[in-house]
């Protein structure tokens, strides 16, 4: 059962200490808020599960031949050659024609820098092949779940790959960097992709407010479940739009390492009739195609909580300097409950 808790407020120095412990340098910390700034907006946000669930479950056990097969397929060369999903236009010049007032930096706005690093275990990238056999990628993060097997990403990354996962060689690699799979690869289960029916029905732009999705994974080659292998972040819903500091992580297409940036999110109401809705907006430099699905993280009592993913409002952003997330409210909470209960996933209308 989902329980409601009030978000715990920390002093800015505590948040900075958490970010330093995660490996952020002084440049990133310079983007942190002034002393006394809150970590998240007031209200009663809803975490996905209780904080103690991770310690209570055991590994799945037993080698997984499908994971071994998938690991052999996704060699270092194939992973390096994979390109952003064809529908992932985040930060791609010319991806959509939009005047500067619609999507992108504001005049005079300071854009926090990003930096390349080796990543964190709780974030990683999906690899799969499209209908032409081309390798594709999108970012994701491991969210706490009863089954210890759930990855959060953008809806536009996952929506085309529901159904039988082996057909697409679809798997998740936590903390991928430099051609390495530090924890192995976790195949996505058959019929394990969960995207809102509203997103399928309305499409990428009219349904931008539903641009999130989950993938249920199988254990890795050693039979270990995803959350047991790498840990997880808390899925936080109903927490508002304004969060400070926010650590955003994403994997640019064809890059060998992920990017991270520290900034803040604010409320943004779309002024484009084709992409209606209210979104979380964050300024961070360098987040281009492939970073879609990457998490927006805030310090949490036992690590990190995710309050957004790159996706929605022009599929995550028209420029590399500004990204957006669909709001984490009742729609993503309902989708999480469907994914963790084993309910049949939604799909395109026949």
Short mmCIF file of C-alpha atoms in Angstrom, two decimals:
data_model
loop_
_atom_site.label_atom_id
_atom_site.label_comp_id
_atom_site.label_asym_id
_atom_site.label_seq_id
_atom_site.Cartn_x
_atom_site.Cartn_y
_atom_site.Cartn_z
CA UNK A 1 0.00 0.00 0.00
CA UNK A 2 1.23 3.49 -0.82
CA UNK A 3 1.77 5.53 2.33
CA UNK A 4 1.84 9.32 2.57
CA UNK A 5 4.63 11.11 4.37
CA UNK A 6 5.66 14.73 4.61
CA UNK A 7 8.89 15.53 2.83
CA UNK A 8 11.72 16.16 5.27
CA UNK A 9 13.35 19.59 4.98
CA UNK A 10 17.11 19.83 5.37
CA UNK A 11 19.40 22.84 5.57
CA UNK A 12 21.21 23.62 2.34
CA UNK A 13 24.49 22.49 3.90
CA UNK A 14 23.02 19.01 4.42
CA UNK A 15 21.94 18.85 0.79
CA UNK A 16 25.40 19.97 -0.30
CA UNK A 17 26.97 17.22 1.79
CA UNK A 18 24.79 14.62 0.10
CA UNK A 19 25.78 15.91 -3.32
CA UNK A 20 29.48 15.88 -2.41
CA UNK A 21 29.16 12.29 -1.20
CA UNK A 22 27.71 11.40 -4.59
CA UNK A 23 30.85 12.68 -6.31
CA UNK A 24 29.81 16.16 -7.48
CA UNK A 25 32.60 18.70 -7.85
CA UNK A 26 32.72 22.32 -6.76
CA UNK A 27 31.43 23.54 -10.12
CA UNK A 28 28.20 21.63 -9.72
CA UNK A 29 27.82 22.65 -6.10
CA UNK A 30 28.06 26.28 -7.12
CA UNK A 31 24.60 25.85 -8.65
CA UNK A 32 23.13 24.80 -5.28
CA UNK A 33 20.65 27.17 -3.60
CA UNK A 34 21.35 29.83 -1.02
CA UNK A 35 21.34 28.74 2.64
CA UNK A 36 17.86 28.09 3.91
CA UNK A 37 16.32 27.24 0.55
CA UNK A 38 13.93 24.25 0.76
CA UNK A 39 14.66 20.94 -0.92
CA UNK A 40 11.11 20.54 -2.18
CA UNK A 41 7.80 22.30 -2.17
CA UNK A 42 5.37 22.06 0.76
CA UNK A 43 2.64 19.44 0.72
CA UNK A 44 2.24 15.74 1.28
CA UNK A 45 4.24 13.94 -1.42
CA UNK A 46 3.69 10.24 -1.84
CA UNK A 47 6.62 7.83 -2.01
CA UNK A 48 6.14 4.65 -4.00
CA UNK A 49 6.78 2.21 -1.13
CA UNK A 50 8.06 2.21 2.42
CA UNK A 51 11.75 2.95 2.86
CA UNK A 52 12.40 -0.41 4.49
CA UNK A 53 11.28 -2.55 1.56
CA UNK A 54 14.75 -2.84 0.01
CA UNK A 55 16.29 -4.65 2.94
CA UNK A 56 13.42 -7.09 3.36
CA UNK A 57 13.63 -8.87 0.00
CA UNK A 58 16.20 -11.41 -1.18
CA UNK A 59 17.80 -11.96 -4.55
CA UNK A 60 15.91 -13.99 -7.12
CA UNK A 61 18.68 -16.61 -7.30
CA UNK A 62 19.67 -18.92 -10.16
CA UNK A 63 21.44 -17.97 -13.41
CA UNK A 64 19.32 -16.22 -16.05
CA UNK A 65 20.14 -17.53 -19.53
CA UNK A 66 18.17 -14.76 -21.24
CA UNK A 67 20.33 -12.16 -19.49
CA UNK A 68 23.47 -14.02 -20.53
CA UNK A 69 22.27 -14.11 -24.14
CA UNK A 70 21.38 -10.45 -24.07
CA UNK A 71 24.72 -9.57 -22.49
CA UNK A 72 26.52 -11.36 -25.31
CA UNK A 73 24.46 -9.48 -27.90
CA UNK A 74 25.15 -6.07 -26.38
CA UNK A 75 28.91 -6.04 -26.79
CA UNK A 76 30.90 -2.91 -26.00
CA UNK A 77 31.00 -2.09 -29.72
CA UNK A 78 27.23 -2.46 -30.17
CA UNK A 79 26.49 -0.34 -27.11
CA UNK A 80 28.89 2.38 -28.28
CA UNK A 81 27.25 2.43 -31.71
CA UNK A 82 23.66 2.67 -30.39
CA UNK A 83 21.86 5.91 -31.20
CA UNK A 84 19.11 7.84 -29.39
CA UNK A 85 15.59 6.56 -29.95
CA UNK A 86 14.19 7.85 -33.22
CA UNK A 87 11.39 9.59 -31.30
CA UNK A 88 13.80 11.21 -28.82
CA UNK A 89 14.14 14.83 -29.94
CA UNK A 90 15.27 16.26 -26.61
CA UNK A 91 17.72 19.05 -27.32
CA UNK A 92 18.05 18.17 -30.99
CA UNK A 93 18.47 21.28 -33.16
CA UNK A 94 15.60 21.59 -35.58
CA UNK A 95 13.64 18.76 -33.99
CA UNK A 96 10.57 20.99 -33.85
CA UNK A 97 10.04 24.49 -35.12
CA UNK A 98 9.27 26.68 -32.12
CA UNK A 99 9.93 30.35 -31.36
CA UNK A 100 12.36 31.03 -28.48
CA UNK A 101 9.47 32.17 -26.26
CA UNK A 102 7.92 28.70 -26.42
CA UNK A 103 10.78 26.42 -25.43
CA UNK A 104 14.33 27.14 -24.32
CA UNK A 105 16.42 29.56 -22.27
CA UNK A 106 14.96 32.90 -21.24
CA UNK A 107 16.84 36.08 -22.12
CA UNK A 108 19.73 36.49 -19.71
CA UNK A 109 19.04 33.20 -17.93
CA UNK A 110 22.06 31.56 -16.28
CA UNK A 111 22.33 27.95 -17.42
CA UNK A 112 24.12 25.64 -14.93
CA UNK A 113 26.86 23.54 -16.51
CA UNK A 114 26.86 19.76 -16.72
CA UNK A 115 29.78 17.40 -16.38
CA UNK A 116 30.61 13.93 -17.61
CA UNK A 117 31.15 11.27 -14.92
CA UNK A 118 31.03 7.51 -14.38
CA UNK A 119 27.42 7.53 -13.19
CA UNK A 120 25.61 6.06 -10.20
CA UNK A 121 24.29 2.50 -9.78
CA UNK A 122 20.66 3.64 -9.60
CA UNK A 123 20.71 5.26 -13.07
CA UNK A 124 21.55 3.76 -16.42
CA UNK A 125 20.51 3.33 -20.00
CA UNK A 126 18.21 1.08 -22.00
CA UNK A 127 19.49 -0.65 -25.11
CA UNK A 128 17.26 -2.16 -27.79
CA UNK A 129 16.99 -2.60 -31.55
CA UNK A 130 14.36 -0.94 -33.69
CA UNK A 131 12.53 -2.46 -36.67
CA UNK A 132 15.56 -1.84 -38.91
CA UNK A 133 17.95 -3.51 -36.46
CA UNK A 134 19.54 -0.22 -35.41
CA UNK A 135 20.67 -0.06 -31.79
CA UNK A 136 18.79 2.53 -29.75
CA UNK A 137 19.17 4.03 -26.27
CA UNK A 138 17.28 6.06 -23.67
CA UNK A 139 18.04 6.86 -20.03
CA UNK A 140 16.31 5.49 -16.93
CA UNK A 141 16.48 5.07 -13.16
CA UNK A 142 15.73 2.22 -10.77
CA UNK A 143 12.75 3.05 -8.55
CA UNK A 144 11.91 1.29 -5.32
CA UNK A 145 9.28 -1.39 -5.84
CA UNK A 146 7.94 -4.52 -4.13
CA UNK A 147 9.34 -6.73 -6.90
CA UNK A 148 12.79 -5.08 -6.86
CA UNK A 149 12.65 -4.95 -10.66
CA UNK A 150 11.33 -1.58 -11.87
CA UNK A 151 12.91 1.09 -14.10
CA UNK A 152 11.43 4.53 -14.74
CA UNK A 153 11.92 6.30 -18.07
CA UNK A 154 10.08 8.52 -20.56
CA UNK A 155 6.94 7.31 -22.31
CA UNK A 156 8.25 8.31 -25.72
CA UNK A 157 11.25 6.03 -25.17
CA UNK A 158 9.27 2.94 -24.23
CA UNK A 159 5.93 3.19 -26.02
CA UNK A 160 7.05 1.43 -29.20
CA UNK A 161 8.56 -1.55 -27.43
CA UNK A 162 5.72 -3.16 -25.53
CA UNK A 163 5.03 -6.84 -26.04
CA UNK A 164 7.72 -9.49 -26.51
CA UNK A 165 11.02 -8.03 -25.31
CA UNK A 166 13.44 -10.55 -26.92
CA UNK A 167 12.21 -9.35 -30.31
CA UNK A 168 13.89 -6.01 -29.58
CA UNK A 169 16.90 -7.17 -27.48
CA UNK A 170 15.52 -4.80 -24.85
CA UNK A 171 17.49 -4.54 -21.63
CA UNK A 172 18.64 -2.07 -18.99
CA UNK A 173 22.30 -1.49 -18.05
CA UNK A 174 22.75 0.27 -14.69
CA UNK A 175 25.68 2.71 -14.49
CA UNK A 176 26.76 2.06 -18.05
CA UNK A 177 30.01 3.84 -18.90
CA UNK A 178 32.98 3.34 -21.21
CA UNK A 179 31.52 0.19 -22.77
CA UNK A 180 31.15 -1.47 -19.37
CA UNK A 181 28.21 -3.25 -17.76
CA UNK A 182 29.23 -3.03 -14.07
CA UNK A 183 26.17 -4.93 -12.83
CA UNK A 184 25.37 -6.85 -15.99
CA UNK A 185 22.25 -6.34 -18.09
CA UNK A 186 18.65 -6.81 -16.95
CA UNK A 187 16.26 -7.97 -19.68
CA UNK A 188 12.84 -6.32 -19.82
CA UNK A 189 10.12 -8.89 -19.25
CA UNK A 190 7.71 -9.83 -22.01
CA UNK A 191 4.73 -7.47 -21.68
CA UNK A 192 6.71 -5.59 -19.04
CA UNK A 193 6.48 -2.09 -20.55
CA UNK A 194 3.94 0.21 -18.90
CA UNK A 195 2.95 3.49 -20.57
CA UNK A 196 -0.30 5.35 -19.85
CA UNK A 197 -3.22 4.61 -22.14
CA UNK A 198 -3.68 8.39 -22.42
CA UNK A 199 -0.22 8.67 -23.95
CA UNK A 200 -0.93 5.97 -26.52
CA UNK A 201 -4.30 7.50 -27.37
CA UNK A 202 -3.27 11.17 -27.51
CA UNK A 203 0.22 10.79 -28.98
CA UNK A 204 3.58 12.30 -28.08
CA UNK A 205 2.53 15.92 -28.23
CA UNK A 206 -1.13 16.08 -27.24
CA UNK A 207 -0.28 13.54 -24.52
CA UNK A 208 2.89 15.31 -23.35
CA UNK A 209 1.59 15.48 -19.77
CA UNK A 210 1.74 11.64 -19.67
CA UNK A 211 5.29 11.23 -21.01
CA UNK A 212 6.59 8.69 -18.48
CA UNK A 213 6.74 4.92 -18.35
CA UNK A 214 8.02 1.89 -16.43
CA UNK A 215 9.79 -1.28 -17.48
CA UNK A 216 9.67 -4.46 -15.39
CA UNK A 217 12.96 -6.34 -15.59
CA UNK A 218 14.19 -9.90 -15.17
CA UNK A 219 17.25 -10.75 -13.03
CA UNK A 220 20.74 -10.39 -14.48
CA UNK A 221 22.96 -13.27 -15.61
CA UNK A 222 23.79 -14.15 -11.99
CA UNK A 223 20.10 -14.31 -11.06
CA UNK A 224 20.17 -11.12 -9.02
CA UNK A 225 17.24 -8.74 -9.11
CA UNK A 226 17.86 -5.18 -10.21
CA UNK A 227 17.12 -3.35 -6.97
CA UNK A 228 19.10 -5.89 -4.95
CA UNK A 229 22.09 -5.35 -7.21
CA UNK A 230 22.16 -1.55 -7.44
CA UNK A 231 19.77 -0.04 -4.90
CA UNK A 232 16.96 2.32 -5.88
CA UNK A 233 15.56 5.82 -5.67
CA UNK A 234 12.20 6.74 -4.18
CA UNK A 235 9.39 7.65 -6.57
CA UNK A 236 7.93 10.88 -5.19
CA UNK A 237 4.50 12.03 -6.37
CA UNK A 238 2.32 14.99 -5.47
CA UNK A 239 5.30 17.06 -4.30
CA UNK A 240 4.74 20.14 -6.47
CA UNK A 241 6.87 21.65 -9.21
CA UNK A 242 9.52 23.62 -7.29
CA UNK A 243 12.51 21.62 -6.01
CA UNK A 244 16.01 22.74 -4.99
CA UNK A 245 18.63 21.35 -5.41
CA UNK A 246 17.88 18.92 -8.23
CA UNK A 247 20.51 16.56 -9.59
CA UNK A 248 19.70 15.60 -13.19
CA UNK A 249 21.42 12.64 -14.86
CA UNK A 250 21.17 11.50 -18.47
CA UNK A 251 23.04 9.56 -21.16
CA UNK A 252 23.67 11.59 -24.35
CA UNK A 253 23.45 9.50 -27.49
CA UNK A 254 26.79 7.95 -28.54
CA UNK A 255 28.48 9.24 -25.36
CA UNK A 256 30.51 6.80 -23.28
CA UNK A 257 29.59 8.43 -19.98
CA UNK A 258 26.47 10.07 -18.53
CA UNK A 259 26.09 13.75 -17.69
CA UNK A 260 25.03 15.24 -14.37
CA UNK A 261 24.03 18.78 -13.46
CA UNK A 262 22.72 20.50 -10.34
CA UNK A 263 19.93 23.03 -10.81
CA UNK A 264 16.33 23.61 -9.70
CA UNK A 265 12.88 22.87 -11.11
CA UNK A 266 10.07 25.38 -11.50
CA UNK A 267 6.49 25.30 -12.76
CA UNK A 268 5.98 25.85 -16.48
CA UNK A 269 2.59 26.10 -18.19
CA UNK A 270 2.77 25.20 -21.86
CA UNK A 271 1.97 28.02 -24.28
CA UNK A 272 1.88 25.62 -27.22
CA UNK A 273 -1.60 24.31 -28.03
CA UNK A 274 -0.06 21.20 -29.62
CA UNK A 275 1.66 20.24 -26.33
CA UNK A 276 -0.78 21.20 -23.56
CA UNK A 277 -0.15 20.80 -19.85
CA UNK A 278 1.81 22.03 -16.87
CA UNK A 279 5.37 20.75 -16.53
CA UNK A 280 8.47 20.88 -14.37
CA UNK A 281 11.16 23.00 -16.05
CA UNK A 282 14.90 22.75 -15.38
CA UNK A 283 17.86 24.61 -16.88
CA UNK A 284 20.98 22.44 -17.37
CA UNK A 285 23.42 22.61 -20.27
CA UNK A 286 24.21 19.75 -22.64
CA UNK A 287 21.18 17.47 -22.29
CA UNK A 288 20.60 16.26 -25.85
CA UNK A 289 19.01 13.21 -27.49
CA UNK A 290 19.50 10.03 -25.46
CA UNK A 291 19.12 11.83 -22.12
CA UNK A 292 15.34 11.47 -22.31
CA UNK A 293 14.08 9.37 -19.42
CA UNK A 294 16.94 10.52 -17.21
CA UNK A 295 15.94 11.24 -13.61
CA UNK A 296 15.58 14.54 -11.79
CA UNK A 297 16.69 13.66 -8.27
CA UNK A 298 16.36 15.38 -4.89
CA UNK A 299 18.08 14.41 -1.64
CA UNK A 300 15.94 11.97 0.34
CA UNK A 301 16.16 10.50 3.81
CA UNK A 302 18.09 7.43 2.67
CA UNK A 303 19.59 8.56 -0.62
CA UNK A 304 17.63 10.08 -3.51
CA UNK A 305 14.05 10.56 -4.64
CA UNK A 306 12.98 11.11 -8.26
CA UNK A 307 10.55 13.97 -8.95
CA UNK A 308 10.71 14.01 -12.74
CA UNK A 309 12.20 12.52 -15.90
CA UNK A 310 13.31 14.25 -19.07
CA UNK A 311 10.22 13.97 -21.25
CA UNK A 312 7.09 15.90 -22.17
CA UNK A 313 6.57 19.39 -23.67
CA UNK A 314 8.28 18.98 -27.03
CA UNK A 315 9.50 15.55 -25.93
CA UNK A 316 11.74 16.81 -23.15
CA UNK A 317 12.85 20.13 -24.61
CA UNK A 318 13.82 21.66 -27.94
CA UNK A 319 17.22 22.91 -26.78
CA UNK A 320 20.17 21.32 -24.94
CA UNK A 321 19.93 24.02 -22.23
CA UNK A 322 16.39 23.50 -20.90
CA UNK A 323 14.54 20.26 -20.16
CA UNK A 324 11.02 19.47 -19.00
CA UNK A 325 9.20 16.69 -17.17
CA UNK A 326 5.58 15.65 -17.10
CA UNK A 327 4.23 16.26 -13.60
CA UNK A 328 4.39 13.36 -11.15
CA UNK A 329 0.82 13.22 -9.84
CA UNK A 330 -1.99 10.68 -9.75
CA UNK A 331 -1.40 9.53 -13.35
CA UNK A 332 2.12 8.24 -12.69
CA UNK A 333 1.07 6.84 -9.32
CA UNK A 334 -1.67 4.84 -11.04
CA UNK A 335 0.81 3.63 -13.65
CA UNK A 336 3.28 2.59 -10.94
CA UNK A 337 0.56 0.58 -9.20
CA UNK A 338 -0.32 -1.14 -12.48
CA UNK A 339 3.32 -2.03 -13.12
CA UNK A 340 3.92 -3.36 -9.60
CA UNK A 341 0.67 -5.33 -9.43
CA UNK A 342 1.25 -7.20 -12.69
CA UNK A 343 -1.87 -5.74 -14.32
CA UNK A 344 -2.01 -6.08 -18.12
CA UNK A 345 -0.15 -3.13 -19.67
CA UNK A 346 -1.91 -0.61 -21.88
CA UNK A 347 -1.15 -0.42 -25.58
CA UNK A 348 -1.97 1.32 -28.84
CA UNK A 349 -5.59 1.17 -29.92
CA UNK A 350 -6.11 -1.61 -32.45
#
